[in-house]
Coordinates of C-alpha atoms and ligand atoms in Angstrom, one line a residue:
M1 CA 47.1 138.4 118.7
P2 CA 50.9 138.4 119.1
K3 CA 52.3 134.9 118.4
Y4 CA 53.9 134.5 121.9
I5 CA 50.5 134.6 123.5
L6 CA 49.7 131.3 121.9
H7 CA 52.7 129.7 123.5
R8 CA 52.2 131.1 127.0
F9 CA 51.0 127.7 128.3
C10 CA 51.8 124.5 126.5
A11 CA 51.0 120.8 127.1
A12 CA 54.2 118.7 126.4
P13 CA 54.4 116.0 123.8
M14 CA 54.5 112.6 125.6
L15 CA 54.7 109.4 123.7
G16 CA 52.1 106.9 124.9
A17 CA 50.2 109.6 126.8
T18 CA 49.3 112.7 124.9
D19 CA 47.4 111.0 122.0
R20 CA 44.5 112.7 120.2
H21 CA 42.0 111.8 122.9
F22 CA 44.1 113.4 125.6
R23 CA 44.5 116.4 123.5
S24 CA 40.8 116.6 122.9
F25 CA 40.3 116.5 126.7
V26 CA 42.9 119.3 127.1
R27 CA 40.8 121.4 124.6
F28 CA 37.6 120.8 126.6
L29 CA 39.3 122.2 129.6
S30 CA 41.2 125.1 128.1
Q31 CA 40.8 126.9 124.8
K32 CA 44.3 128.4 124.7
T33 CA 46.6 125.7 126.0
F34 CA 48.9 124.9 123.0
V35 CA 49.0 121.1 122.6
Y36 CA 51.8 119.0 121.1
S37 CA 51.3 115.7 119.4
E38 CA 53.3 112.7 120.4
L39 CA 56.6 112.3 118.5
V40 CA 56.0 111.0 115.0
H41 CA 58.9 110.0 112.8
C42 CA 58.7 111.8 109.4
H43 CA 59.1 108.4 107.6
A44 CA 55.9 107.2 109.3
I45 CA 54.2 110.0 107.3
T46 CA 56.1 109.9 104.1
K47 CA 56.7 106.2 103.8
G48 CA 54.3 104.6 106.3
N49 CA 50.5 105.0 106.8
Y50 CA 50.5 107.6 109.5
R51 CA 49.3 110.2 107.0
I52 CA 45.9 108.7 107.3
E53 CA 45.8 109.4 111.0
L54 CA 46.9 113.0 110.7
A55 CA 43.5 114.4 109.9
E56 CA 42.0 113.1 113.1
N57 CA 45.1 114.2 115.0
A58 CA 44.8 117.9 114.4
A59 CA 41.4 118.5 115.9
A60 CA 42.5 120.3 119.0
H61 CA 43.7 123.8 117.8
P62 CA 46.1 125.3 118.5
A63 CA 48.2 122.2 118.0
A64 CA 51.7 121.3 116.8
L65 CA 52.8 118.1 115.1
Q66 CA 56.0 117.0 116.6
L67 CA 58.3 115.4 114.0
A68 CA 61.4 113.4 114.5
G69 CA 64.0 112.4 111.9
C70 CA 67.1 113.6 110.2
D71 CA 66.1 113.4 106.5
P72 CA 65.4 116.9 105.3
Q73 CA 63.4 115.9 102.3
S74 CA 61.1 113.6 104.3
L75 CA 60.7 116.3 107.0
G76 CA 59.8 118.9 104.4
E77 CA 57.1 116.5 103.0
A78 CA 55.9 115.6 106.4
S79 CA 55.5 119.3 107.3
Y80 CA 53.4 119.9 104.2
A81 CA 51.2 116.9 105.2
A82 CA 50.8 118.5 108.7
Y83 CA 49.8 121.8 107.1
Q84 CA 47.3 120.1 104.8
N85 CA 45.8 118.4 107.8
G86 CA 45.3 121.6 109.8
F87 CA 48.1 121.6 112.3
D88 CA 49.3 125.1 113.4
E89 CA 53.0 124.4 113.9
I90 CA 55.8 122.0 113.2
N91 CA 57.9 121.1 116.2
L92 CA 61.2 119.3 115.7
N93 CA 62.2 116.9 118.4
I94 CA 65.9 117.4 119.1
G95 CA 65.7 116.4 122.8
C96 CA 64.6 112.8 123.0
P97 CA 67.4 110.8 124.8
S98 CA 66.4 107.4 123.5
P99 CA 68.8 104.6 122.3
K100 CA 66.5 104.3 119.3
G101 CA 67.2 107.9 118.4
V102 CA 70.9 107.2 118.6
V103 CA 70.6 104.3 116.2
S104 CA 68.4 106.1 113.7
N105 CA 70.0 109.6 114.3
F106 CA 67.0 111.5 115.5
G107 CA 66.1 113.3 118.7
L108 CA 68.9 114.4 121.2
C109 CA 71.9 113.2 119.1
L110 CA 71.1 115.9 116.5
M111 CA 72.2 118.5 119.1
D112 CA 75.7 117.3 118.1
D113 CA 75.1 118.0 114.5
P114 CA 73.8 121.5 114.4
E115 CA 74.4 121.9 110.6
L116 CA 72.2 118.9 109.9
T117 CA 69.6 120.1 112.4
A118 CA 69.5 123.5 110.7
E119 CA 69.1 121.7 107.3
C120 CA 66.1 119.9 108.8
V121 CA 64.6 123.1 110.1
R122 CA 65.1 124.8 106.7
A123 CA 63.4 121.9 105.0
C124 CA 60.4 122.2 107.3
V125 CA 60.3 126.0 106.8
Q126 CA 60.4 125.5 103.1
G127 CA 58.0 122.6 103.1
S128 CA 55.0 124.5 104.5
P129 CA 53.9 127.9 105.6
L130 CA 53.7 126.7 109.2
P131 CA 56.0 128.1 111.9
V132 CA 58.7 125.7 112.8
T133 CA 59.9 125.3 116.4
V134 CA 62.6 123.2 118.0
K135 CA 62.3 121.3 121.3
C136 CA 65.8 120.6 122.7
R137 CA 67.8 120.5 125.9
L138 CA 70.7 122.6 127.2
G139 CA 73.1 120.0 125.9
S140 CA 73.3 116.4 124.7
N141 CA 75.8 115.5 127.4
P142 CA 77.2 116.9 130.7
E143 CA 80.3 118.4 128.9
Y144 CA 78.2 120.1 126.2
S145 CA 79.6 123.7 126.3
K146 CA 77.8 127.0 126.2
D147 CA 79.5 127.9 123.0
K148 CA 78.3 124.7 121.4
L149 CA 74.7 125.4 122.5
L150 CA 74.8 129.0 121.2
K151 CA 76.1 127.7 117.9
F152 CA 73.3 125.1 117.7
L153 CA 70.7 127.7 118.5
E154 CA 72.1 130.4 116.1
L155 CA 72.3 128.0 113.2
N156 CA 68.7 127.0 113.8
M157 CA 67.6 130.6 114.1
A158 CA 69.3 131.4 110.8
A159 CA 67.4 128.4 109.3
G160 CA 64.1 129.9 110.3
C161 CA 63.4 128.7 113.9
R162 CA 61.9 131.6 115.9
C163 CA 60.9 129.6 118.9
F164 CA 62.8 127.1 121.1
I165 CA 61.2 124.9 123.7
V166 CA 64.0 124.1 126.1
H167 CA 63.9 121.2 128.6
A168 CA 66.1 123.0 131.1
R169 CA 68.7 120.3 131.7
K170 CA 71.4 118.6 129.7
A171 CA 71.2 114.9 129.0
D172 CA 73.5 112.2 130.2
M173 CA 72.9 109.0 128.1
Q174 CA 76.1 107.4 129.4
S175 CA 74.8 107.3 133.0
F176 CA 71.0 107.3 132.7
D177 CA 68.3 105.7 130.7
T178 CA 65.6 107.6 128.9
A179 CA 63.2 107.9 131.9
Q180 CA 66.0 108.8 134.3
N181 CA 67.1 111.6 131.9
R182 CA 63.8 113.3 132.7
T183 CA 64.8 113.9 136.3
K184 CA 68.6 114.1 135.9
P185 CA 71.0 115.8 135.4
P186 CA 70.0 118.9 137.5
L187 CA 67.7 121.6 136.0
D188 CA 69.1 125.0 135.2
Y189 CA 66.2 127.4 134.6
E190 CA 68.4 130.4 134.8
A191 CA 70.3 129.2 131.7
V192 CA 67.0 129.5 129.8
Y193 CA 66.2 132.9 131.3
R194 CA 69.6 134.0 130.0
L195 CA 68.9 132.7 126.5
K196 CA 65.8 135.0 126.5
Q197 CA 68.0 137.9 127.6
R198 CA 70.6 137.2 124.9
Y199 CA 68.1 136.6 122.1
P200 CA 65.0 138.7 123.0
E201 CA 63.6 138.5 119.5
T202 CA 63.3 134.7 119.7
E203 CA 60.5 133.0 121.7
W204 CA 61.7 130.8 124.6
I205 CA 59.4 128.2 126.2
L206 CA 60.7 126.7 129.4
N207 CA 60.1 123.0 130.1
G208 CA 61.1 120.7 132.9
D209 CA 59.6 119.8 136.3
I210 CA 57.1 122.7 136.4
K211 CA 54.5 121.4 138.8
T212 CA 52.0 124.1 139.5
A213 CA 50.3 127.1 137.9
K214 CA 52.0 129.3 140.4
Q215 CA 55.5 128.1 139.4
A216 CA 54.5 128.5 135.8
Q217 CA 53.5 132.1 136.4
E218 CA 56.8 132.8 138.2
H219 CA 58.8 131.5 135.2
L220 CA 56.7 133.7 132.8
Q221 CA 58.5 136.7 134.3
Y222 CA 61.6 135.5 132.4
V223 CA 60.5 133.5 129.4
D224 CA 57.7 133.7 126.8
G225 CA 56.0 130.5 127.7
V226 CA 56.0 127.4 129.8
M227 CA 55.4 123.7 128.8
L228 CA 54.2 121.2 131.3
G229 CA 54.3 117.4 130.8
R230 CA 54.0 115.1 133.7
A231 CA 52.4 117.6 136.1
L232 CA 49.5 118.1 133.6
Y233 CA 49.1 114.4 132.8
H234 CA 48.9 113.5 136.5
N235 CA 46.5 116.4 137.3
I236 CA 44.6 117.1 134.2
F237 CA 42.1 119.4 135.9
L238 CA 44.9 121.9 136.4
L239 CA 44.0 123.0 132.9
A240 CA 40.5 124.2 133.9
S241 CA 42.0 127.5 135.3
V242 CA 44.6 128.1 132.6
D243 CA 42.5 130.4 130.4
S244 CA 41.8 132.8 133.2
R245 CA 45.2 132.6 134.8
F246 CA 47.4 132.8 131.7
F247 CA 45.2 134.4 129.0
D248 CA 42.8 136.6 130.9
L249 CA 39.9 134.7 129.4
P250 CA 36.9 133.1 131.1
D251 CA 37.4 129.5 132.0
L252 CA 35.5 127.0 130.0
I253 CA 34.7 124.5 132.8
H254 CA 34.0 125.0 136.4
S255 CA 33.8 121.5 137.9
R256 CA 35.0 118.0 137.3
R257 CA 31.4 116.9 137.1
E258 CA 30.6 119.5 134.4
F259 CA 33.7 118.4 132.4
L260 CA 32.7 114.8 132.6
I261 CA 29.0 115.1 131.9
Q262 CA 29.0 117.9 129.3
K263 CA 32.3 117.1 127.5
A264 CA 34.1 113.9 128.1
I265 CA 31.2 111.5 128.3
P266 CA 29.6 112.6 125.0
Y267 CA 33.0 112.5 123.3
I268 CA 33.6 109.0 124.7
Q269 CA 30.1 107.8 123.9
A270 CA 30.5 108.7 120.2
R271 CA 33.6 106.6 120.0
L272 CA 32.2 103.6 122.0
D273 CA 29.4 103.6 119.4
K274 CA 32.1 103.0 116.8
G275 CA 33.5 100.0 118.8
K276 CA 36.4 101.6 120.6
P277 CA 37.1 100.3 124.1
L278 CA 36.4 102.5 127.2
S279 CA 40.0 102.0 128.4
H280 CA 41.3 104.1 125.5
F281 CA 39.7 107.2 127.0
V282 CA 39.5 106.4 130.7
R283 CA 43.3 106.1 131.0
H284 CA 43.6 109.8 130.4
L285 CA 41.0 110.6 133.1
L286 CA 42.6 108.7 136.0
S287 CA 44.1 111.9 137.3
L288 CA 40.9 113.9 137.1
Y289 CA 40.3 113.9 140.8
Q290 CA 43.9 114.3 141.8
Y291 CA 44.3 116.0 145.2
Q292 CA 40.5 115.6 145.8
P293 CA 39.3 113.6 148.9
H294 CA 38.2 110.5 146.8
A295 CA 41.0 110.6 144.2
N296 CA 42.3 107.1 145.1
A297 CA 38.8 105.5 145.1
W298 CA 38.1 107.1 141.7
R299 CA 41.3 105.8 140.2
R300 CA 41.0 102.4 141.8
F301 CA 37.4 101.9 140.6
L302 CA 38.3 102.8 137.0
A303 CA 41.5 100.8 137.0
E304 CA 39.5 97.7 138.1
N305 CA 36.5 98.1 135.9
A306 CA 37.2 100.2 132.8
Y307 CA 39.6 97.7 131.3
K308 CA 37.2 94.8 131.3
P309 CA 36.0 93.7 127.9
G310 CA 32.8 95.4 126.9
A311 CA 33.0 98.0 129.8
S312 CA 30.4 100.7 129.2
L313 CA 29.9 104.2 130.3
D314 CA 28.1 102.9 133.4
V315 CA 31.6 102.4 134.8
L316 CA 32.3 106.1 134.4
Y317 CA 29.0 107.2 135.9
K318 CA 29.6 104.9 138.9
A319 CA 33.1 106.2 139.3
L320 CA 31.7 109.7 139.3
E321 CA 29.4 108.9 142.2
I322 CA 32.3 107.5 144.1
A323 CA 34.6 110.5 143.4
E324 CA 31.9 113.0 144.3
G325 CA 31.1 111.1 147.5
V326 CA 27.4 110.5 146.4
Ligands
FMN401 C1 56.0 109.3 129.1 C2 56.7 110.4 128.5 C3 56.8 110.4 127.1 C4 57.5 111.5 126.5 N1 57.5 111.6 125.1 C5 58.0 112.7 124.5 C6 57.9 112.9 123.1 O1 57.2 112.1 122.3 N2 58.5 114.0 122.6 C7 59.2 114.9 123.3 O2 59.7 115.9 122.8 N3 59.3 114.7 124.7 C8 58.7 113.7 125.2 N4 58.8 113.6 126.6 C9 59.4 114.6 127.4 C10 58.4 115.7 127.8 O3 57.8 116.3 126.7 C11 59.1 116.7 128.7 O4 60.1 117.4 128.0 C12 59.6 116.1 129.9 O5 58.8 115.2 130.5 C13 60.0 117.2 131.0 O6 58.8 118.0 131.3 P1 57.9 117.7 132.6 O7 58.9 117.7 133.7 O8 57.0 118.9 132.6 O9 57.3 116.4 132.5 C14 58.1 112.5 127.2 C15 58.0 112.4 128.6 C16 57.3 111.4 129.2 C17 57.2 111.4 130.7

C-alpha cells in the first residue's frame, strides 16, 4: 500500500488527552486512522523512566511516537527505543508554542534554527529504520517569511523528512498564550496546498480547525492527508465512519452501543481489575454521544459519578441507558 494512504486521516497528538487509552479507543473505531502519541521529551526516554511505558504505548498501530527535544544524540536513541517498542513512525514536534519549549529549546522555537532541526531529523533517521516526520507551523511568528519557511522545509527534507504535518497558521507567542495560539493567528490552508504543489514528492498533512469529515474530504483534493485534534476529541464517534469514507474499507463499528459493549467496556474492565480508576477511561468517552439527543445527560451523569472513588462499570451501564433513552 502506498505510504500516503496511511496518513490520509490522522488523530493529532494532544498532551493530556490522546494517551494510550484514547488511542486504543480510536483503534476500536477505525483501523486506519493514524494515531500520534502525546509529546514526549527525548530525555524522558533516554534519561528518565518513560522507556518503560513505551511498550504499552505502541499498541494502536499505525502509531507514531511524537518526540520533542533538541539534542540529536538523545533523539536518535529515543527513536531507536520507539522502533524497538513497535511504533511505526517518529514525529518531531517543531510546532508547540509553549514557554517551556522556549526555555528548553524544543517545539516551535526550533523553526528559528533550521540547521539544528535538520540535525535532529538526521539523528532520528539514522537512529532507527522508522520514517521520520515533522509537525510544524507556517512560521514561528507573524513576520516569519516564506523564504525562511522554504529553507526550514528544504533543510529538513535533505535530512530525510519526507512528510510534514503543518498546522496551517503561524504562531504569535508575543501576543497569545499556548491555548490562544491554537485559534490565532488566522489559518492559511492555501499556503499548505501550495507547499504540496511546490514539493509534490513530499507528503503534506494539513492540520488546524478541521471540524468535519466533509471538510477533511475537501482538503484531501489538495494535500495527502488531514490531521484532526479537538474535533475528534470532542466527537470521538466521528471515527466510526473514517474507514469507509477515507480508505474504502468496511467500518468496524456501527453504533455507539456496539462500541461500548463490545470494545470499550471489556477494555476498561480488564484495567479496573488491575486497580485503575474508572475516570482514567471515562474522560475519553464524554464526547461519545456528541450531537445526539441525550448527549448532555450522558456527559453529566458520567462527570458526576465516574470520578467517585471506587466507581464501577455500573456507572457506564447506567449512563448508556440514559444516553440511549432507555
Ligand atoms: C489540549 C491540547 C494538547 C496538545 N498537545 C500537543 C502535543 O502534545 N503535540 C503537538 O504536536 N500538538 C499538540 N497540540 C496541538 C494539536 O496537535 C493540533 O495541532 C492543534 O490542536 C490544531 O488542530 P485542531 O484544530 O484539529 O485541534 C495540542 C492541542 C490541544 C488542544
